[in-house]
Amino acid sequence: MKWTVHGRRTLYESEWVNLTLEDVEVAEGRRLEHHVIRMPRQSVAVVVRDDAERVLLLWRHRFITDTWGWEIPAGWVELGEAPEEAARREVEEETGWRPGPLTELSRYYALPGISDLRFTLYRTDAATYQGDPSDPSESTRVEWVPVADLRELIDKGQLTDGPSLLGLSLAIAFPPPGE
């Protein structure tokens, strides 16, 4: 059954996130108030691979969960910016590497039960070093990590974020034709 929205009240609004309380009708006419996190911008994430079977990862701290972990480059799409442009910009800003041709892997909603946060995932099999990352606050270090080591990082709890787990899984499970 499709839920019907009868009303929406904004509880909080910023350029980063909006929180609404929505009056929705579910099965058999039952109504409830549902909190919804609305994101003003969509996000992108990129799996950068090289010919040595490695992926480019960032080691970073996330204060919200108070955890350290490895992540693929990711970020917001700015107003008027195409997702592919944002993906290129984010890789270079966060890692100092300029990605080669990008292939779209997937578009998905990260938490569709509570949020409209949308990601577009990309893959590239080439990157050219440009220098230090332009935004050093993005990570403590940037490293090329062997694909063979990813399972161990997951088991150690060092690779836990959704965009990285999904992006790496898709990039490895569905290699480009001829690979």
Short mmCIF file of N, CA and C in Angstrom, two decimals, residues 5-172:
data_model
loop_
_atom_site.label_atom_id
_atom_site.label_comp_id
_atom_site.label_asym_id
_atom_site.label_seq_id
_atom_site.Cartn_x
_atom_site.Cartn_y
_atom_site.Cartn_z
N VAL A 5 0.58 11.30 2.24
CA VAL A 5 1.01 12.40 3.10
C VAL A 5 -0.10 13.44 3.11
N HIS A 6 -0.62 13.75 4.30
CA HIS A 6 -1.70 14.72 4.45
C HIS A 6 -1.18 16.09 4.88
N GLY A 7 0.03 16.15 5.39
CA GLY A 7 0.58 17.43 5.83
C GLY A 7 2.02 17.28 6.26
N ARG A 8 2.69 18.43 6.30
CA ARG A 8 4.11 18.44 6.65
C ARG A 8 4.40 19.71 7.45
N ARG A 9 5.09 19.53 8.57
CA ARG A 9 5.48 20.67 9.40
C ARG A 9 6.99 20.65 9.55
N THR A 10 7.64 21.76 9.23
CA THR A 10 9.09 21.86 9.35
C THR A 10 9.46 22.11 10.81
N LEU A 11 10.32 21.24 11.36
CA LEU A 11 10.80 21.39 12.73
C LEU A 11 12.13 22.12 12.78
N TYR A 12 12.95 21.89 11.73
CA TYR A 12 14.28 22.51 11.66
C TYR A 12 14.68 22.58 10.20
N GLU A 13 15.38 23.66 9.84
CA GLU A 13 15.80 23.81 8.44
C GLU A 13 17.15 24.50 8.39
N SER A 14 18.06 23.94 7.58
CA SER A 14 19.37 24.57 7.35
C SER A 14 19.85 24.19 5.96
N GLU A 15 21.01 24.70 5.58
CA GLU A 15 21.56 24.33 4.28
C GLU A 15 22.08 22.89 4.27
N TRP A 16 22.21 22.28 5.44
CA TRP A 16 22.72 20.91 5.56
C TRP A 16 21.62 19.87 5.63
N VAL A 17 20.57 20.19 6.42
CA VAL A 17 19.55 19.18 6.70
C VAL A 17 18.25 19.86 7.10
N ASN A 18 17.14 19.23 6.76
CA ASN A 18 15.83 19.70 7.18
C ASN A 18 15.13 18.55 7.89
N LEU A 19 14.46 18.86 8.99
CA LEU A 19 13.71 17.86 9.73
C LEU A 19 12.24 18.26 9.69
N THR A 20 11.40 17.33 9.23
CA THR A 20 9.97 17.59 9.17
C THR A 20 9.21 16.53 9.96
N LEU A 21 8.00 16.91 10.36
CA LEU A 21 7.08 15.98 10.98
C LEU A 21 5.92 15.87 10.00
N GLU A 22 5.69 14.65 9.48
CA GLU A 22 4.72 14.46 8.42
C GLU A 22 3.53 13.63 8.89
N ASP A 23 2.36 14.12 8.55
CA ASP A 23 1.09 13.45 8.87
C ASP A 23 0.83 12.47 7.72
N VAL A 24 1.00 11.17 7.99
CA VAL A 24 0.85 10.16 6.93
C VAL A 24 -0.24 9.16 7.27
N GLU A 25 -0.87 8.70 6.20
CA GLU A 25 -1.89 7.67 6.31
C GLU A 25 -1.29 6.36 5.82
N VAL A 26 -1.38 5.33 6.65
CA VAL A 26 -0.85 4.02 6.30
C VAL A 26 -2.03 3.06 6.08
N ALA A 27 -1.79 1.78 6.16
CA ALA A 27 -2.80 0.76 5.88
C ALA A 27 -4.11 1.01 6.64
N GLU A 28 -5.22 0.74 5.97
CA GLU A 28 -6.56 0.77 6.55
C GLU A 28 -6.92 2.12 7.17
N GLY A 29 -6.39 3.19 6.62
CA GLY A 29 -6.75 4.53 7.07
C GLY A 29 -6.11 4.99 8.36
N ARG A 30 -5.23 4.19 8.93
CA ARG A 30 -4.53 4.58 10.17
C ARG A 30 -3.56 5.72 9.85
N ARG A 31 -3.53 6.74 10.72
CA ARG A 31 -2.64 7.89 10.50
C ARG A 31 -1.64 7.98 11.65
N LEU A 32 -0.47 8.50 11.30
CA LEU A 32 0.57 8.71 12.30
C LEU A 32 1.45 9.87 11.89
N GLU A 33 2.21 10.36 12.88
CA GLU A 33 3.19 11.40 12.59
C GLU A 33 4.55 10.72 12.42
N HIS A 34 5.22 11.05 11.35
CA HIS A 34 6.50 10.41 11.01
C HIS A 34 7.57 11.50 10.86
N HIS A 35 8.66 11.37 11.60
CA HIS A 35 9.79 12.28 11.45
C HIS A 35 10.53 11.93 10.16
N VAL A 36 10.88 12.95 9.37
CA VAL A 36 11.57 12.74 8.10
C VAL A 36 12.76 13.69 8.03
N ILE A 37 13.91 13.13 7.67
CA ILE A 37 15.12 13.93 7.45
C ILE A 37 15.22 14.19 5.95
N ARG A 38 15.11 15.45 5.58
CA ARG A 38 15.19 15.83 4.16
C ARG A 38 16.55 16.49 3.92
N MET A 39 17.23 16.04 2.88
CA MET A 39 18.55 16.56 2.57
C MET A 39 18.47 17.51 1.37
N PRO A 40 18.89 18.76 1.53
CA PRO A 40 18.80 19.72 0.44
C PRO A 40 19.70 19.39 -0.76
N ARG A 41 20.73 18.59 -0.51
CA ARG A 41 21.66 18.23 -1.60
C ARG A 41 21.82 16.72 -1.65
N GLN A 42 22.07 16.22 -2.86
CA GLN A 42 22.39 14.80 -2.98
C GLN A 42 23.89 14.62 -2.78
N SER A 43 24.32 13.39 -2.66
CA SER A 43 25.72 13.06 -2.40
C SER A 43 26.27 12.15 -3.49
N VAL A 44 27.60 12.15 -3.58
CA VAL A 44 28.31 11.27 -4.50
C VAL A 44 29.41 10.55 -3.73
N ALA A 45 29.82 9.40 -4.26
CA ALA A 45 30.95 8.66 -3.69
C ALA A 45 31.65 7.98 -4.86
N VAL A 46 32.98 7.80 -4.72
CA VAL A 46 33.77 7.28 -5.84
C VAL A 46 34.73 6.20 -5.36
N VAL A 47 34.71 5.05 -6.05
CA VAL A 47 35.70 4.01 -5.85
C VAL A 47 36.80 4.26 -6.88
N VAL A 48 38.00 4.56 -6.38
CA VAL A 48 39.15 4.80 -7.25
C VAL A 48 40.05 3.58 -7.16
N ARG A 49 40.22 2.89 -8.29
CA ARG A 49 41.07 1.69 -8.33
C ARG A 49 42.28 1.96 -9.20
N ASP A 50 43.29 1.14 -9.02
CA ASP A 50 44.45 1.22 -9.91
C ASP A 50 44.72 -0.15 -10.50
N ASP A 51 45.72 -0.24 -11.36
CA ASP A 51 46.00 -1.51 -12.04
C ASP A 51 46.75 -2.50 -11.15
N ALA A 52 47.05 -2.12 -9.91
CA ALA A 52 47.70 -3.02 -8.97
C ALA A 52 46.68 -3.62 -7.99
N GLU A 53 45.39 -3.57 -8.35
CA GLU A 53 44.31 -4.11 -7.50
C GLU A 53 44.27 -3.46 -6.12
N ARG A 54 44.37 -2.13 -6.13
CA ARG A 54 44.26 -1.35 -4.90
C ARG A 54 43.14 -0.33 -5.07
N VAL A 55 42.62 0.14 -3.93
CA VAL A 55 41.62 1.21 -3.92
C VAL A 55 42.14 2.37 -3.06
N LEU A 56 41.75 3.56 -3.44
CA LEU A 56 42.17 4.77 -2.74
C LEU A 56 41.19 5.05 -1.60
N LEU A 57 41.70 5.04 -0.36
CA LEU A 57 40.86 5.23 0.81
C LEU A 57 41.39 6.35 1.70
N LEU A 58 40.47 6.93 2.47
CA LEU A 58 40.80 7.97 3.43
C LEU A 58 40.60 7.43 4.83
N TRP A 59 41.53 7.69 5.72
CA TRP A 59 41.40 7.33 7.13
C TRP A 59 40.90 8.57 7.85
N ARG A 60 39.71 8.45 8.46
CA ARG A 60 39.13 9.64 9.06
C ARG A 60 38.34 9.33 10.32
N HIS A 61 38.18 10.38 11.12
CA HIS A 61 37.39 10.28 12.34
C HIS A 61 36.02 10.89 12.07
N ARG A 62 34.98 10.20 12.53
CA ARG A 62 33.61 10.71 12.44
C ARG A 62 33.15 11.01 13.86
N PHE A 63 32.99 12.30 14.17
CA PHE A 63 32.66 12.68 15.54
C PHE A 63 31.27 12.22 15.96
N ILE A 64 30.34 12.08 15.02
CA ILE A 64 28.97 11.69 15.37
C ILE A 64 28.96 10.31 16.01
N THR A 65 29.70 9.38 15.42
CA THR A 65 29.77 8.01 15.97
C THR A 65 31.01 7.80 16.82
N ASP A 66 31.88 8.82 16.87
CA ASP A 66 33.16 8.76 17.57
C ASP A 66 33.95 7.52 17.16
N THR A 67 34.08 7.35 15.84
CA THR A 67 34.80 6.21 15.29
C THR A 67 35.81 6.66 14.24
N TRP A 68 36.85 5.86 14.10
CA TRP A 68 37.84 6.02 13.04
C TRP A 68 37.59 4.93 12.01
N GLY A 69 37.83 5.24 10.74
CA GLY A 69 37.65 4.21 9.74
C GLY A 69 38.11 4.65 8.36
N TRP A 70 38.18 3.67 7.47
CA TRP A 70 38.52 3.90 6.07
C TRP A 70 37.26 4.18 5.28
N GLU A 71 37.35 5.13 4.35
CA GLU A 71 36.21 5.49 3.51
C GLU A 71 36.69 5.80 2.10
N ILE A 72 35.78 5.64 1.14
CA ILE A 72 36.06 6.11 -0.21
C ILE A 72 35.76 7.61 -0.25
N PRO A 73 36.32 8.35 -1.20
CA PRO A 73 36.00 9.77 -1.31
C PRO A 73 34.50 9.97 -1.56
N ALA A 74 33.93 10.98 -0.90
CA ALA A 74 32.50 11.24 -1.03
C ALA A 74 32.20 12.68 -0.62
N GLY A 75 31.05 13.15 -1.04
CA GLY A 75 30.64 14.50 -0.65
C GLY A 75 29.37 14.93 -1.32
N TRP A 76 29.01 16.19 -1.09
CA TRP A 76 27.78 16.75 -1.62
C TRP A 76 27.93 17.26 -3.05
N VAL A 77 26.81 17.23 -3.74
CA VAL A 77 26.70 17.87 -5.05
C VAL A 77 26.23 19.30 -4.77
N GLU A 78 26.99 20.27 -5.22
CA GLU A 78 26.62 21.67 -5.00
C GLU A 78 25.51 22.09 -5.96
N LEU A 79 24.79 23.16 -5.63
CA LEU A 79 23.74 23.67 -6.50
C LEU A 79 24.28 23.98 -7.89
N GLY A 80 23.61 23.49 -8.92
CA GLY A 80 24.02 23.74 -10.29
C GLY A 80 25.13 22.83 -10.78
N GLU A 81 25.62 21.95 -9.94
CA GLU A 81 26.72 21.05 -10.29
C GLU A 81 26.16 19.68 -10.67
N ALA A 82 26.68 19.09 -11.72
CA ALA A 82 26.29 17.73 -12.10
C ALA A 82 26.94 16.74 -11.14
N PRO A 83 26.28 15.63 -10.84
CA PRO A 83 26.88 14.65 -9.93
C PRO A 83 28.28 14.19 -10.36
N GLU A 84 28.51 13.98 -11.63
CA GLU A 84 29.84 13.55 -12.08
C GLU A 84 30.90 14.61 -11.80
N GLU A 85 30.53 15.88 -12.00
CA GLU A 85 31.47 16.97 -11.67
C GLU A 85 31.78 16.97 -10.18
N ALA A 86 30.77 16.79 -9.37
CA ALA A 86 30.97 16.75 -7.92
C ALA A 86 31.87 15.59 -7.53
N ALA A 87 31.67 14.45 -8.17
CA ALA A 87 32.49 13.27 -7.87
C ALA A 87 33.96 13.57 -8.17
N ARG A 88 34.23 14.16 -9.31
CA ARG A 88 35.62 14.51 -9.67
C ARG A 88 36.22 15.49 -8.66
N ARG A 89 35.44 16.52 -8.32
CA ARG A 89 35.91 17.54 -7.39
C ARG A 89 36.20 16.93 -6.03
N GLU A 90 35.30 16.11 -5.53
CA GLU A 90 35.48 15.51 -4.20
C GLU A 90 36.72 14.62 -4.14
N VAL A 91 36.94 13.80 -5.16
CA VAL A 91 38.13 12.94 -5.16
C VAL A 91 39.40 13.79 -5.07
N GLU A 92 39.48 14.81 -5.90
CA GLU A 92 40.70 15.62 -5.92
C GLU A 92 40.86 16.42 -4.62
N GLU A 93 39.78 17.03 -4.12
CA GLU A 93 39.87 17.80 -2.87
C GLU A 93 40.30 16.93 -1.69
N GLU A 94 39.73 15.73 -1.61
CA GLU A 94 39.96 14.89 -0.45
C GLU A 94 41.23 14.06 -0.51
N THR A 95 41.69 13.73 -1.73
CA THR A 95 42.84 12.82 -1.85
C THR A 95 44.06 13.40 -2.53
N GLY A 96 43.88 14.43 -3.35
CA GLY A 96 45.00 14.96 -4.13
C GLY A 96 45.19 14.21 -5.44
N TRP A 97 44.31 13.26 -5.74
CA TRP A 97 44.37 12.48 -6.98
C TRP A 97 43.23 12.92 -7.90
N ARG A 98 43.53 13.13 -9.18
CA ARG A 98 42.51 13.48 -10.17
C ARG A 98 42.02 12.19 -10.83
N PRO A 99 40.71 11.91 -10.71
CA PRO A 99 40.20 10.65 -11.27
C PRO A 99 40.17 10.66 -12.79
N GLY A 100 40.34 9.46 -13.36
CA GLY A 100 40.19 9.28 -14.80
C GLY A 100 38.72 9.20 -15.14
N PRO A 101 38.39 8.58 -16.28
CA PRO A 101 36.98 8.45 -16.68
C PRO A 101 36.16 7.76 -15.59
N LEU A 102 34.98 8.32 -15.34
CA LEU A 102 34.09 7.78 -14.31
C LEU A 102 32.98 6.95 -14.95
N THR A 103 32.65 5.85 -14.28
CA THR A 103 31.53 5.00 -14.66
C THR A 103 30.55 5.00 -13.50
N GLU A 104 29.28 5.28 -13.79
CA GLU A 104 28.27 5.25 -12.74
C GLU A 104 27.98 3.80 -12.36
N LEU A 105 28.04 3.51 -11.06
CA LEU A 105 27.75 2.17 -10.55
C LEU A 105 26.30 2.03 -10.10
N SER A 106 25.77 3.08 -9.44
CA SER A 106 24.44 2.97 -8.87
C SER A 106 23.97 4.32 -8.37
N ARG A 107 22.65 4.45 -8.28
CA ARG A 107 22.01 5.56 -7.57
C ARG A 107 21.12 4.90 -6.52
N TYR A 108 21.17 5.42 -5.30
CA TYR A 108 20.36 4.80 -4.25
C TYR A 108 20.02 5.80 -3.16
N TYR A 109 18.96 5.46 -2.41
CA TYR A 109 18.57 6.21 -1.22
C TYR A 109 19.16 5.49 -0.02
N ALA A 110 19.94 6.20 0.78
CA ALA A 110 20.67 5.58 1.89
C ALA A 110 19.76 5.08 3.01
N LEU A 111 18.73 5.82 3.36
CA LEU A 111 17.83 5.47 4.48
C LEU A 111 16.40 5.81 4.10
N PRO A 112 15.80 5.14 3.11
CA PRO A 112 14.50 5.58 2.60
C PRO A 112 13.35 5.48 3.58
N GLY A 113 13.52 4.81 4.69
CA GLY A 113 12.47 4.75 5.70
C GLY A 113 12.36 6.01 6.53
N ILE A 114 13.41 6.86 6.49
CA ILE A 114 13.39 8.07 7.32
C ILE A 114 14.00 9.29 6.61
N SER A 115 14.68 9.08 5.48
CA SER A 115 15.39 10.18 4.84
C SER A 115 15.35 10.06 3.31
N ASP A 116 15.47 11.22 2.65
CA ASP A 116 15.57 11.22 1.19
C ASP A 116 17.02 11.38 0.71
N LEU A 117 17.99 11.11 1.61
CA LEU A 117 19.40 11.19 1.25
C LEU A 117 19.69 10.28 0.06
N ARG A 118 20.14 10.89 -1.04
CA ARG A 118 20.38 10.14 -2.27
C ARG A 118 21.86 10.19 -2.62
N PHE A 119 22.39 9.03 -3.00
CA PHE A 119 23.78 8.90 -3.43
C PHE A 119 23.85 8.47 -4.88
N THR A 120 24.87 8.94 -5.57
CA THR A 120 25.27 8.39 -6.85
C THR A 120 26.69 7.86 -6.66
N LEU A 121 26.90 6.59 -6.96
CA LEU A 121 28.20 5.95 -6.82
C LEU A 121 28.89 5.86 -8.17
N TYR A 122 30.19 6.14 -8.17
CA TYR A 122 30.99 6.05 -9.38
C TYR A 122 32.21 5.17 -9.14
N ARG A 123 32.81 4.77 -10.24
CA ARG A 123 34.06 4.01 -10.22
C ARG A 123 34.98 4.60 -11.28
N THR A 124 36.26 4.62 -10.97
CA THR A 124 37.27 4.94 -11.95
C THR A 124 38.42 3.98 -11.76
N ASP A 125 39.08 3.63 -12.85
CA ASP A 125 40.21 2.71 -12.79
C ASP A 125 41.53 3.41 -13.05
N ALA A 126 41.51 4.73 -12.94
CA ALA A 126 42.74 5.50 -13.16
C ALA A 126 42.66 6.81 -12.38
N ALA A 127 43.80 7.25 -11.91
CA ALA A 127 43.89 8.55 -11.23
C ALA A 127 45.31 9.06 -11.37
N THR A 128 45.44 10.37 -11.42
CA THR A 128 46.73 11.03 -11.57
C THR A 128 46.98 11.89 -10.34
N TYR A 129 48.14 11.69 -9.73
CA TYR A 129 48.47 12.45 -8.52
C TYR A 129 48.70 13.91 -8.87
N GLN A 130 48.01 14.80 -8.12
CA GLN A 130 48.12 16.24 -8.35
C GLN A 130 48.86 16.96 -7.23
N GLY A 131 48.98 16.32 -6.08
CA GLY A 131 49.62 16.95 -4.92
C GLY A 131 48.82 16.64 -3.67
N ASP A 132 49.14 17.32 -2.60
CA ASP A 132 48.43 17.11 -1.34
C ASP A 132 46.96 17.47 -1.50
N PRO A 133 46.09 16.85 -0.72
CA PRO A 133 44.67 17.21 -0.77
C PRO A 133 44.48 18.69 -0.48
N SER A 134 43.54 19.32 -1.18
CA SER A 134 43.30 20.74 -0.96
C SER A 134 42.53 20.99 0.33
N ASP A 135 41.88 19.97 0.86
CA ASP A 135 41.16 20.10 2.12
C ASP A 135 41.71 19.07 3.11
N PRO A 136 42.79 19.43 3.84
CA PRO A 136 43.42 18.48 4.76
C PRO A 136 42.54 18.09 5.95
N SER A 137 41.44 18.79 6.18
CA SER A 137 40.56 18.42 7.29
C SER A 137 39.71 17.20 6.97
N GLU A 138 39.73 16.74 5.73
CA GLU A 138 38.90 15.60 5.32
C GLU A 138 39.40 14.27 5.86
N SER A 139 40.72 14.14 6.09
CA SER A 139 41.24 12.86 6.56
C SER A 139 42.59 13.04 7.21
N THR A 140 42.98 12.01 7.97
CA THR A 140 44.29 12.00 8.59
C THR A 140 45.34 11.49 7.61
N ARG A 141 44.92 10.53 6.77
CA ARG A 141 45.82 10.03 5.73
C ARG A 141 45.03 9.47 4.56
N VAL A 142 45.70 9.41 3.43
CA VAL A 142 45.14 8.87 2.19
C VAL A 142 46.07 7.76 1.75
N GLU A 143 45.52 6.57 1.48
CA GLU A 143 46.37 5.44 1.10
C GLU A 143 45.72 4.58 0.03
N TRP A 144 46.59 3.95 -0.76
CA TRP A 144 46.15 2.91 -1.69
C TRP A 144 46.16 1.61 -0.91
N VAL A 145 45.00 0.99 -0.77
CA VAL A 145 44.83 -0.22 0.03
C VAL A 145 44.53 -1.39 -0.91
N PRO A 146 45.24 -2.52 -0.77
CA PRO A 146 44.95 -3.68 -1.61
C PRO A 146 43.51 -4.17 -1.43
N VAL A 147 42.87 -4.48 -2.54
CA VAL A 147 41.51 -5.03 -2.50
C VAL A 147 41.48 -6.27 -1.61
N ALA A 148 42.54 -7.06 -1.65
CA ALA A 148 42.62 -8.29 -0.84
C ALA A 148 42.55 -8.00 0.66
N ASP A 149 42.83 -6.78 1.09
CA ASP A 149 42.81 -6.42 2.52
C ASP A 149 41.45 -5.90 3.00
N LEU A 150 40.51 -5.69 2.08
CA LEU A 150 39.24 -5.07 2.47
C LEU A 150 38.44 -5.92 3.45
N ARG A 151 38.40 -7.23 3.25
CA ARG A 151 37.64 -8.10 4.17
C ARG A 151 38.18 -7.96 5.59
N GLU A 152 39.49 -7.92 5.74
CA GLU A 152 40.10 -7.77 7.06
C GLU A 152 39.71 -6.43 7.70
N LEU A 153 39.68 -5.35 6.90
CA LEU A 153 39.29 -4.05 7.43
C LEU A 153 37.84 -4.06 7.89
N ILE A 154 36.98 -4.76 7.15
CA ILE A 154 35.58 -4.89 7.56
C ILE A 154 35.50 -5.67 8.86
N ASP A 155 36.21 -6.79 8.93
CA ASP A 155 36.18 -7.63 10.14
C ASP A 155 36.70 -6.88 11.37
N LYS A 156 37.66 -5.99 11.19
CA LYS A 156 38.22 -5.20 12.30
C LYS A 156 37.35 -4.00 12.66
N GLY A 157 36.27 -3.78 11.90
CA GLY A 157 35.42 -2.62 12.15
C GLY A 157 36.04 -1.32 11.68
N GLN A 158 36.96 -1.40 10.72
CA GLN A 158 37.63 -0.21 10.20
C GLN A 158 37.07 0.25 8.86
N LEU A 159 36.08 -0.46 8.35
CA LEU A 159 35.41 -0.09 7.10
C LEU A 159 33.92 -0.35 7.35
N THR A 160 33.19 0.72 7.73
CA THR A 160 31.82 0.51 8.21
C THR A 160 30.78 1.42 7.57
N ASP A 161 31.18 2.44 6.83
CA ASP A 161 30.16 3.36 6.31
C ASP A 161 29.49 2.80 5.06
N GLY A 162 28.21 3.10 4.92
CA GLY A 162 27.40 2.56 3.85
C GLY A 162 27.88 2.85 2.44
N PRO A 163 28.18 4.11 2.09
CA PRO A 163 28.63 4.38 0.73
C PRO A 163 29.91 3.62 0.37
N SER A 164 30.82 3.49 1.32
CA SER A 164 32.06 2.75 1.03
C SER A 164 31.80 1.26 0.86
N LEU A 165 31.02 0.69 1.78
CA LEU A 165 30.73 -0.74 1.68
C LEU A 165 29.99 -1.07 0.39
N LEU A 166 28.99 -0.29 0.06
CA LEU A 166 28.23 -0.56 -1.17
C LEU A 166 29.07 -0.29 -2.40
N GLY A 167 29.75 0.85 -2.43
CA GLY A 167 30.56 1.19 -3.60
C GLY A 167 31.64 0.16 -3.88
N LEU A 168 32.37 -0.24 -2.84
CA LEU A 168 33.43 -1.24 -3.02
C LEU A 168 32.83 -2.58 -3.44
N SER A 169 31.71 -2.96 -2.85
CA SER A 169 31.08 -4.23 -3.22
C SER A 169 30.67 -4.23 -4.69
N LEU A 170 30.04 -3.17 -5.14
CA LEU A 170 29.61 -3.09 -6.54
C LEU A 170 30.81 -3.05 -7.49
N ALA A 171 31.84 -2.29 -7.12
CA ALA A 171 33.00 -2.17 -8.00
C ALA A 171 33.72 -3.50 -8.15
N ILE A 172 33.74 -4.29 -7.08
CA ILE A 172 34.43 -5.58 -7.13
C ILE A 172 33.54 -6.66 -7.75
#
